[in-house]
GROMACS .gro file of C-alpha atoms in nm:
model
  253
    1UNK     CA    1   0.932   1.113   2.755
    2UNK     CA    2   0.601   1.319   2.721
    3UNK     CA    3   0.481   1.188   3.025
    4UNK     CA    4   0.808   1.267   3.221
    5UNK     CA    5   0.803   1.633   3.099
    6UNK     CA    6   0.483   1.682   3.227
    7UNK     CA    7   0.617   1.618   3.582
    8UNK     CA    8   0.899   1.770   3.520
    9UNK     CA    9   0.741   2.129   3.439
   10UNK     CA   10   0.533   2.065   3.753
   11UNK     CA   11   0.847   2.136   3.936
   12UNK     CA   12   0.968   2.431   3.732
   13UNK     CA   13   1.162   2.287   3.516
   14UNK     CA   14   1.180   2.367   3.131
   15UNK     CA   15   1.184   2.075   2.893
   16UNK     CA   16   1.193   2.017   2.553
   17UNK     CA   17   1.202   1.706   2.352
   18UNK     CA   18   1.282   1.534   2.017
   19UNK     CA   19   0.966   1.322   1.871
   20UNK     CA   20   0.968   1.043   1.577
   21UNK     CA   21   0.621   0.952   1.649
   22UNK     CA   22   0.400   1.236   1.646
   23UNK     CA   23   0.096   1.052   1.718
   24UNK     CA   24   0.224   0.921   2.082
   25UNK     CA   25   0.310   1.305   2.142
   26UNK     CA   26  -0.003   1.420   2.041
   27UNK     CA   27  -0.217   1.186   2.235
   28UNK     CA   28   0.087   1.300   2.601
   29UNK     CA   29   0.067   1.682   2.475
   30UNK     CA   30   0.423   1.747   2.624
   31UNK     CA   31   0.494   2.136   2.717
   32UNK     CA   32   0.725   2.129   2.384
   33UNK     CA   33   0.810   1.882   2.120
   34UNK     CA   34   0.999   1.868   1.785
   35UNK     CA   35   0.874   1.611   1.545
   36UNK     CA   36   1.120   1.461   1.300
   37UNK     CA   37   1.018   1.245   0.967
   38UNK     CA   38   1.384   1.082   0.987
   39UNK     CA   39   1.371   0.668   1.050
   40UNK     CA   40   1.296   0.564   1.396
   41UNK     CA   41   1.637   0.530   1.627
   42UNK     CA   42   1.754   0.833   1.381
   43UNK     CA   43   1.626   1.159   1.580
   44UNK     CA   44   1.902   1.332   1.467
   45UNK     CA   45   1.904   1.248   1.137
   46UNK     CA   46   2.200   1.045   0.953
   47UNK     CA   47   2.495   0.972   1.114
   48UNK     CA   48   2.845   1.118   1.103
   49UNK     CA   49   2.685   1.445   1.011
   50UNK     CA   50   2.715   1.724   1.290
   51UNK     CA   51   2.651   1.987   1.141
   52UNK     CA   52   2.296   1.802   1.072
   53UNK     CA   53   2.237   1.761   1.408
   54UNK     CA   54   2.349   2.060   1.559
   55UNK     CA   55   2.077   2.227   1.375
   56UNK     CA   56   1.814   1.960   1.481
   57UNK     CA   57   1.929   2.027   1.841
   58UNK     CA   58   1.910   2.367   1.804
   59UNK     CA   59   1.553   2.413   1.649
   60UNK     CA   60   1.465   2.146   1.937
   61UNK     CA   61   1.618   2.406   2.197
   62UNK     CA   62   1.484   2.678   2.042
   63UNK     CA   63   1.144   2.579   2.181
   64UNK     CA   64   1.231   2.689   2.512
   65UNK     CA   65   1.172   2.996   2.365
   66UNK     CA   66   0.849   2.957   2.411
   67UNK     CA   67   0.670   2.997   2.768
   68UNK     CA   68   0.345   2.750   2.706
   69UNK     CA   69   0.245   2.473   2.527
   70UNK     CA   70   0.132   2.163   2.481
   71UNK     CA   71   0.369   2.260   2.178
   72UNK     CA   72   0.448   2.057   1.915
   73UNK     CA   73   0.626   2.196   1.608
   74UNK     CA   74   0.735   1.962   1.249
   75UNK     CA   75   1.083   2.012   1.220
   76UNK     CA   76   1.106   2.114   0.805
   77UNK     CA   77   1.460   2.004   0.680
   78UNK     CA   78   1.473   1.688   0.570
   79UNK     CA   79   1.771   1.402   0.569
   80UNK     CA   80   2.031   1.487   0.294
   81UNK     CA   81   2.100   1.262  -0.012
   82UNK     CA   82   2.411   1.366  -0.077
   83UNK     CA   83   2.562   1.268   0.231
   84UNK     CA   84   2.840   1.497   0.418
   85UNK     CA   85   3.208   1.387   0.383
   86UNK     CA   86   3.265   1.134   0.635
   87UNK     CA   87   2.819   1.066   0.652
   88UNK     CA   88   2.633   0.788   0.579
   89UNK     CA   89   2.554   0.820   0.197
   90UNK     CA   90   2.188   0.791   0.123
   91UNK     CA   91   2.184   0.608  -0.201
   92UNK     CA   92   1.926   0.481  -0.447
   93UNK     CA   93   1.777   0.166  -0.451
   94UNK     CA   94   1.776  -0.096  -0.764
   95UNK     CA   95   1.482  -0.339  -0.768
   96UNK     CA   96   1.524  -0.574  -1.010
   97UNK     CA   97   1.226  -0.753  -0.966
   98UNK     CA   98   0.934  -0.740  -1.232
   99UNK     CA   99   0.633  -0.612  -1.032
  100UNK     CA  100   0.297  -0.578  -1.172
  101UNK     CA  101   0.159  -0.245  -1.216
  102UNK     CA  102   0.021  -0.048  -0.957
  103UNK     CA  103  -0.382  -0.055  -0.959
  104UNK     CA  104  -0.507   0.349  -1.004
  105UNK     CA  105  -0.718   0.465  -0.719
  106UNK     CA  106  -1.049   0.388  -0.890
  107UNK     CA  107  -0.949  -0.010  -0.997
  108UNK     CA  108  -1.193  -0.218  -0.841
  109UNK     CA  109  -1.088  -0.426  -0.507
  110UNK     CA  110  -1.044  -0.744  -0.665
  111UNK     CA  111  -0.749  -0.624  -0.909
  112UNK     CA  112  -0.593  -0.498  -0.628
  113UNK     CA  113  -0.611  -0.866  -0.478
  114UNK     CA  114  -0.494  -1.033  -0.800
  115UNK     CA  115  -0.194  -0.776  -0.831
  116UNK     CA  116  -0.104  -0.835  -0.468
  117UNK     CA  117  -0.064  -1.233  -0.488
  118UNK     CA  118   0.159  -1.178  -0.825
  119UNK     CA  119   0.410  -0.901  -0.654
  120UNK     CA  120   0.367  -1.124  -0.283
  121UNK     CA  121   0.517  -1.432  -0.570
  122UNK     CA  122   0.759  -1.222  -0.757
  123UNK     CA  123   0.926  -1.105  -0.430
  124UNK     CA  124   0.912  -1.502  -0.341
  125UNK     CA  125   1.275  -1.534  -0.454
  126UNK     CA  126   1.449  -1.280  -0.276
  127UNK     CA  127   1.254  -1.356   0.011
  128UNK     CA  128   1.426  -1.705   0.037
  129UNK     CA  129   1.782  -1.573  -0.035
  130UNK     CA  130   1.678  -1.323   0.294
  131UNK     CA  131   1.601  -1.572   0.560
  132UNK     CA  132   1.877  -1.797   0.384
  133UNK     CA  133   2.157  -1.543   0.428
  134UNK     CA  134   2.026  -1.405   0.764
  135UNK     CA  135   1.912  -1.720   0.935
  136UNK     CA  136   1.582  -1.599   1.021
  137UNK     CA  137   1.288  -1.421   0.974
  138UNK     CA  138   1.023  -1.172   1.174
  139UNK     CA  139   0.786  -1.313   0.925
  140UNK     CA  140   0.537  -1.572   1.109
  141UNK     CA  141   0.369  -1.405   1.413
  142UNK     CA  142  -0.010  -1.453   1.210
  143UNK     CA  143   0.034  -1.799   1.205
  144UNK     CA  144  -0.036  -1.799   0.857
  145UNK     CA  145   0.132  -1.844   0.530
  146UNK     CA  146   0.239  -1.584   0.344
  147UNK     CA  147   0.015  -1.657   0.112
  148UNK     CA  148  -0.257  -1.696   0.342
  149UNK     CA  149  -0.191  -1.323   0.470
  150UNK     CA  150  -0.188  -1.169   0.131
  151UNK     CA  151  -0.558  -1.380   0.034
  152UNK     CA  152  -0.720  -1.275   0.394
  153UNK     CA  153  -0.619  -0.919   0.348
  154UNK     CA  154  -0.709  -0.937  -0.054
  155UNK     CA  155  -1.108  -1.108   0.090
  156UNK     CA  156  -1.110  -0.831   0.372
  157UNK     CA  157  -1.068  -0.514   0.169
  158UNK     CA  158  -1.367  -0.692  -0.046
  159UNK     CA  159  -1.575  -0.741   0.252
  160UNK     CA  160  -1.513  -0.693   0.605
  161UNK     CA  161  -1.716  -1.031   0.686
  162UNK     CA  162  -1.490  -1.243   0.539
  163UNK     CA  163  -1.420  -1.550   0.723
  164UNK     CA  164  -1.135  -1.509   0.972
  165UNK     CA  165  -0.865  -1.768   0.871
  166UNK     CA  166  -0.807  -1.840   1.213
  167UNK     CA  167  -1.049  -1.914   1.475
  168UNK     CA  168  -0.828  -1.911   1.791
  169UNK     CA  169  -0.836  -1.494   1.763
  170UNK     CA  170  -1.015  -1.240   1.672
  171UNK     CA  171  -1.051  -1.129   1.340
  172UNK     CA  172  -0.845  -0.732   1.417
  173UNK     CA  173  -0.625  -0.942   1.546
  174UNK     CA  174  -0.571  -1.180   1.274
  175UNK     CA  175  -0.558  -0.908   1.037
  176UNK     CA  176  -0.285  -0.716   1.225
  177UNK     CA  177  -0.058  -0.987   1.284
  178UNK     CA  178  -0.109  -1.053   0.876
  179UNK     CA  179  -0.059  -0.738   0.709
  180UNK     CA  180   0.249  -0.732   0.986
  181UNK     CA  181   0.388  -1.022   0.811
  182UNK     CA  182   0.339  -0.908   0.485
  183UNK     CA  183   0.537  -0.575   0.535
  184UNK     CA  184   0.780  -0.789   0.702
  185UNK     CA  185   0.791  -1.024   0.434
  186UNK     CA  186   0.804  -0.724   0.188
  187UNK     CA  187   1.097  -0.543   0.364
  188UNK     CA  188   1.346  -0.814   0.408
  189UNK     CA  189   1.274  -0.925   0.077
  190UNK     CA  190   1.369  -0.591  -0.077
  191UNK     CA  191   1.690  -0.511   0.163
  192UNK     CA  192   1.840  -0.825  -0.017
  193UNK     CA  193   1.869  -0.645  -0.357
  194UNK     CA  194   2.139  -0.458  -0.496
  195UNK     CA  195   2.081  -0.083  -0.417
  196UNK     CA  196   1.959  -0.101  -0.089
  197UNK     CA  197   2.017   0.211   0.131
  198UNK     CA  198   1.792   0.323   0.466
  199UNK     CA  199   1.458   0.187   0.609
  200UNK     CA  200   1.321   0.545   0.561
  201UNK     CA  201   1.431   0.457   0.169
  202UNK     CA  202   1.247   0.091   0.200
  203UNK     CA  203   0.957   0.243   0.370
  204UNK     CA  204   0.888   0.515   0.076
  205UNK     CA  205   0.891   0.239  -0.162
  206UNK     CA  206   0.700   0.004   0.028
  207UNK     CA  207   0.441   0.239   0.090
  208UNK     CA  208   0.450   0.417  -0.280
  209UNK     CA  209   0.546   0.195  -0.498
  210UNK     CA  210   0.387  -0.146  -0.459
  211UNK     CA  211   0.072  -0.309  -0.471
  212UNK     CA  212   0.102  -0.407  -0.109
  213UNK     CA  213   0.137  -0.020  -0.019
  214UNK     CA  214  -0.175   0.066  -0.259
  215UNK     CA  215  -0.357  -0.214  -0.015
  216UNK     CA  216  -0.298  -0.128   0.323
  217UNK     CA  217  -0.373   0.254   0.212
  218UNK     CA  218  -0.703   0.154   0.126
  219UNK     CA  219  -0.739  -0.073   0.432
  220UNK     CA  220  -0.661   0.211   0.662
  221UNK     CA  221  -0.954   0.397   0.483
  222UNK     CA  222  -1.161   0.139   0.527
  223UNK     CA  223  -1.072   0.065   0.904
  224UNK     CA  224  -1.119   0.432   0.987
  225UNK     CA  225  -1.445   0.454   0.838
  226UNK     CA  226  -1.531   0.070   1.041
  227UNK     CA  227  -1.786   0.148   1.351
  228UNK     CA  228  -1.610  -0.149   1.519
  229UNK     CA  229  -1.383   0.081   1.750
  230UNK     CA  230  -1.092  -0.153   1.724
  231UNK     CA  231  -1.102  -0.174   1.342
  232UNK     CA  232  -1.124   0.239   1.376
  233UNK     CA  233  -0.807   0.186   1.599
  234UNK     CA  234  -0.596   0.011   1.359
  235UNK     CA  235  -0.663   0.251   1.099
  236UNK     CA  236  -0.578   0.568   1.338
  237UNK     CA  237  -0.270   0.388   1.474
  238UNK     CA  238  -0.123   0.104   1.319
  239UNK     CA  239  -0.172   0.020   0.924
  240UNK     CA  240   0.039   0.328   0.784
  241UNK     CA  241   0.376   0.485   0.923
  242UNK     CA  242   0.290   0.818   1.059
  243UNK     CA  243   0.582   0.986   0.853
  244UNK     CA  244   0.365   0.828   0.583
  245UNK     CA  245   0.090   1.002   0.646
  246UNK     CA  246   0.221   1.369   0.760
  247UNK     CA  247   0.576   1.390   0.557
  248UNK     CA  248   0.708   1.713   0.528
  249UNK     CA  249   0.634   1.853   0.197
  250UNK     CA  250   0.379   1.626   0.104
  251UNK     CA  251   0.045   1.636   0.067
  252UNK     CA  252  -0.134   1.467   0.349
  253UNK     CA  253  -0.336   1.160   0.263
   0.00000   0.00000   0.00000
């Protein structure tokens, strides 16, 4: 859609636009964009709340206002929990699993590896009721066990030679597709326990509350930090949500 109001300005005509991804509309610098944190296929928020929207709409509009750009402005009001009458309520979730604790920021890599296996085998359970109830899984494009992802991305944060568990791709490849399958793993494993609510709820937990989360944080440091350029691109891109990164009232990581 950045792309489109580019040419469409060319022509004189005033756009504005609605972005969940700030990243993509950073890299198209569109003449004006609001950026949302809601969920992705959720610009406007939750649904069966108008008078939500409207004001989303309206600060989106509102950047007409302005003559020049690239533009790109964080939209600061964020979803309601206590959802209008007739919305979508935004409840709490219950997860009645008994997870290891999380590893502090200063705990050496290899606890983070041993805490990792025990929540990938706690989750094991609800995992199987999942793909059991649904009849499927996204889980599987790495090729690898589930247990297999968890150990290469465990041996990777320790050192970034590691041998590649697969020798048919390359090794930022192979650790993509696995730390894809974990989060996979992770989120349809959790959205089969009582108190499950929104992705954007599953995603804050995933990403703040779990050893898994605590991982990929420090692999996206580590990535960035990587001279290989398509390590560097992971970490810039891919690892970590960018609503993750840049929520609204937050601190930045």
């Amino acid at each position: 859609m950045g792309g489109l109001a580019i040419f469409f300005e060319e022509q004189g005509l005033a756009t504005t636009q609605i972005s969940l991804i700030r990243i993509h509309s950073e890299r198209t610098s569109p003449p004006r964009a609001l950026w949302v944190p809601f969920e992705l296929g959720r610009p406007l928020g939750v649904p069966n709340d108008p008078g939500f929207q409207k004001r989303v709409i309206r600060a989106a509009l509102e950047l007409l206002n302005a003559e020049r750009g690239p533009l790109i402005v964080d939209y600061t009001e964020e979803v309601p929990l206590t959802a209008a009458p007739g919305a979508e309520a935004m409840n709490g979730m219950v997860c009645p699993v008994d997870f290891p604790p999380l590893p502090d920021e200063t705990a050496p890599t290899s606890e983070i590896g041993i805490a990792l296996m025990k929540e990938i085998s706690a989750l094991a359970p609800w995992y199987d009721i999942a793909v059991s109830s649904r009849g499927r899984t996204t889980v599987g494009p790495s090729g690898l066990s589930i247990v297999q992802a968890g150990k290469y991305l465990a041996a990777f944060l320790e050192d970034q030679t590691a041998p590649c568990p697969r020798d048919d791709m390359t090794m930022d490849r192979v650790l993509k597709l696995a730390y894809e399958d974990l989060k996979a793993y992770y989120t349809e494993a959790v959205t089969m326990q009582p108190g499950y609510a929104t992705s954007s709820q599953v995603e804050d937990w995933l990403f703040r509350e779990t050893v898994l989360g605590a991982a990929l944080w420090r692999l996206r440091t580590l990535c960035r930090a990587n001279e290989n350029e398509s390590y560097g691109y992971l970490g810039r891109n891919s690892i970590i949500p960018d609503r993750q990164i840049n929520p609204v009232n937050r601190a930045a990581n």
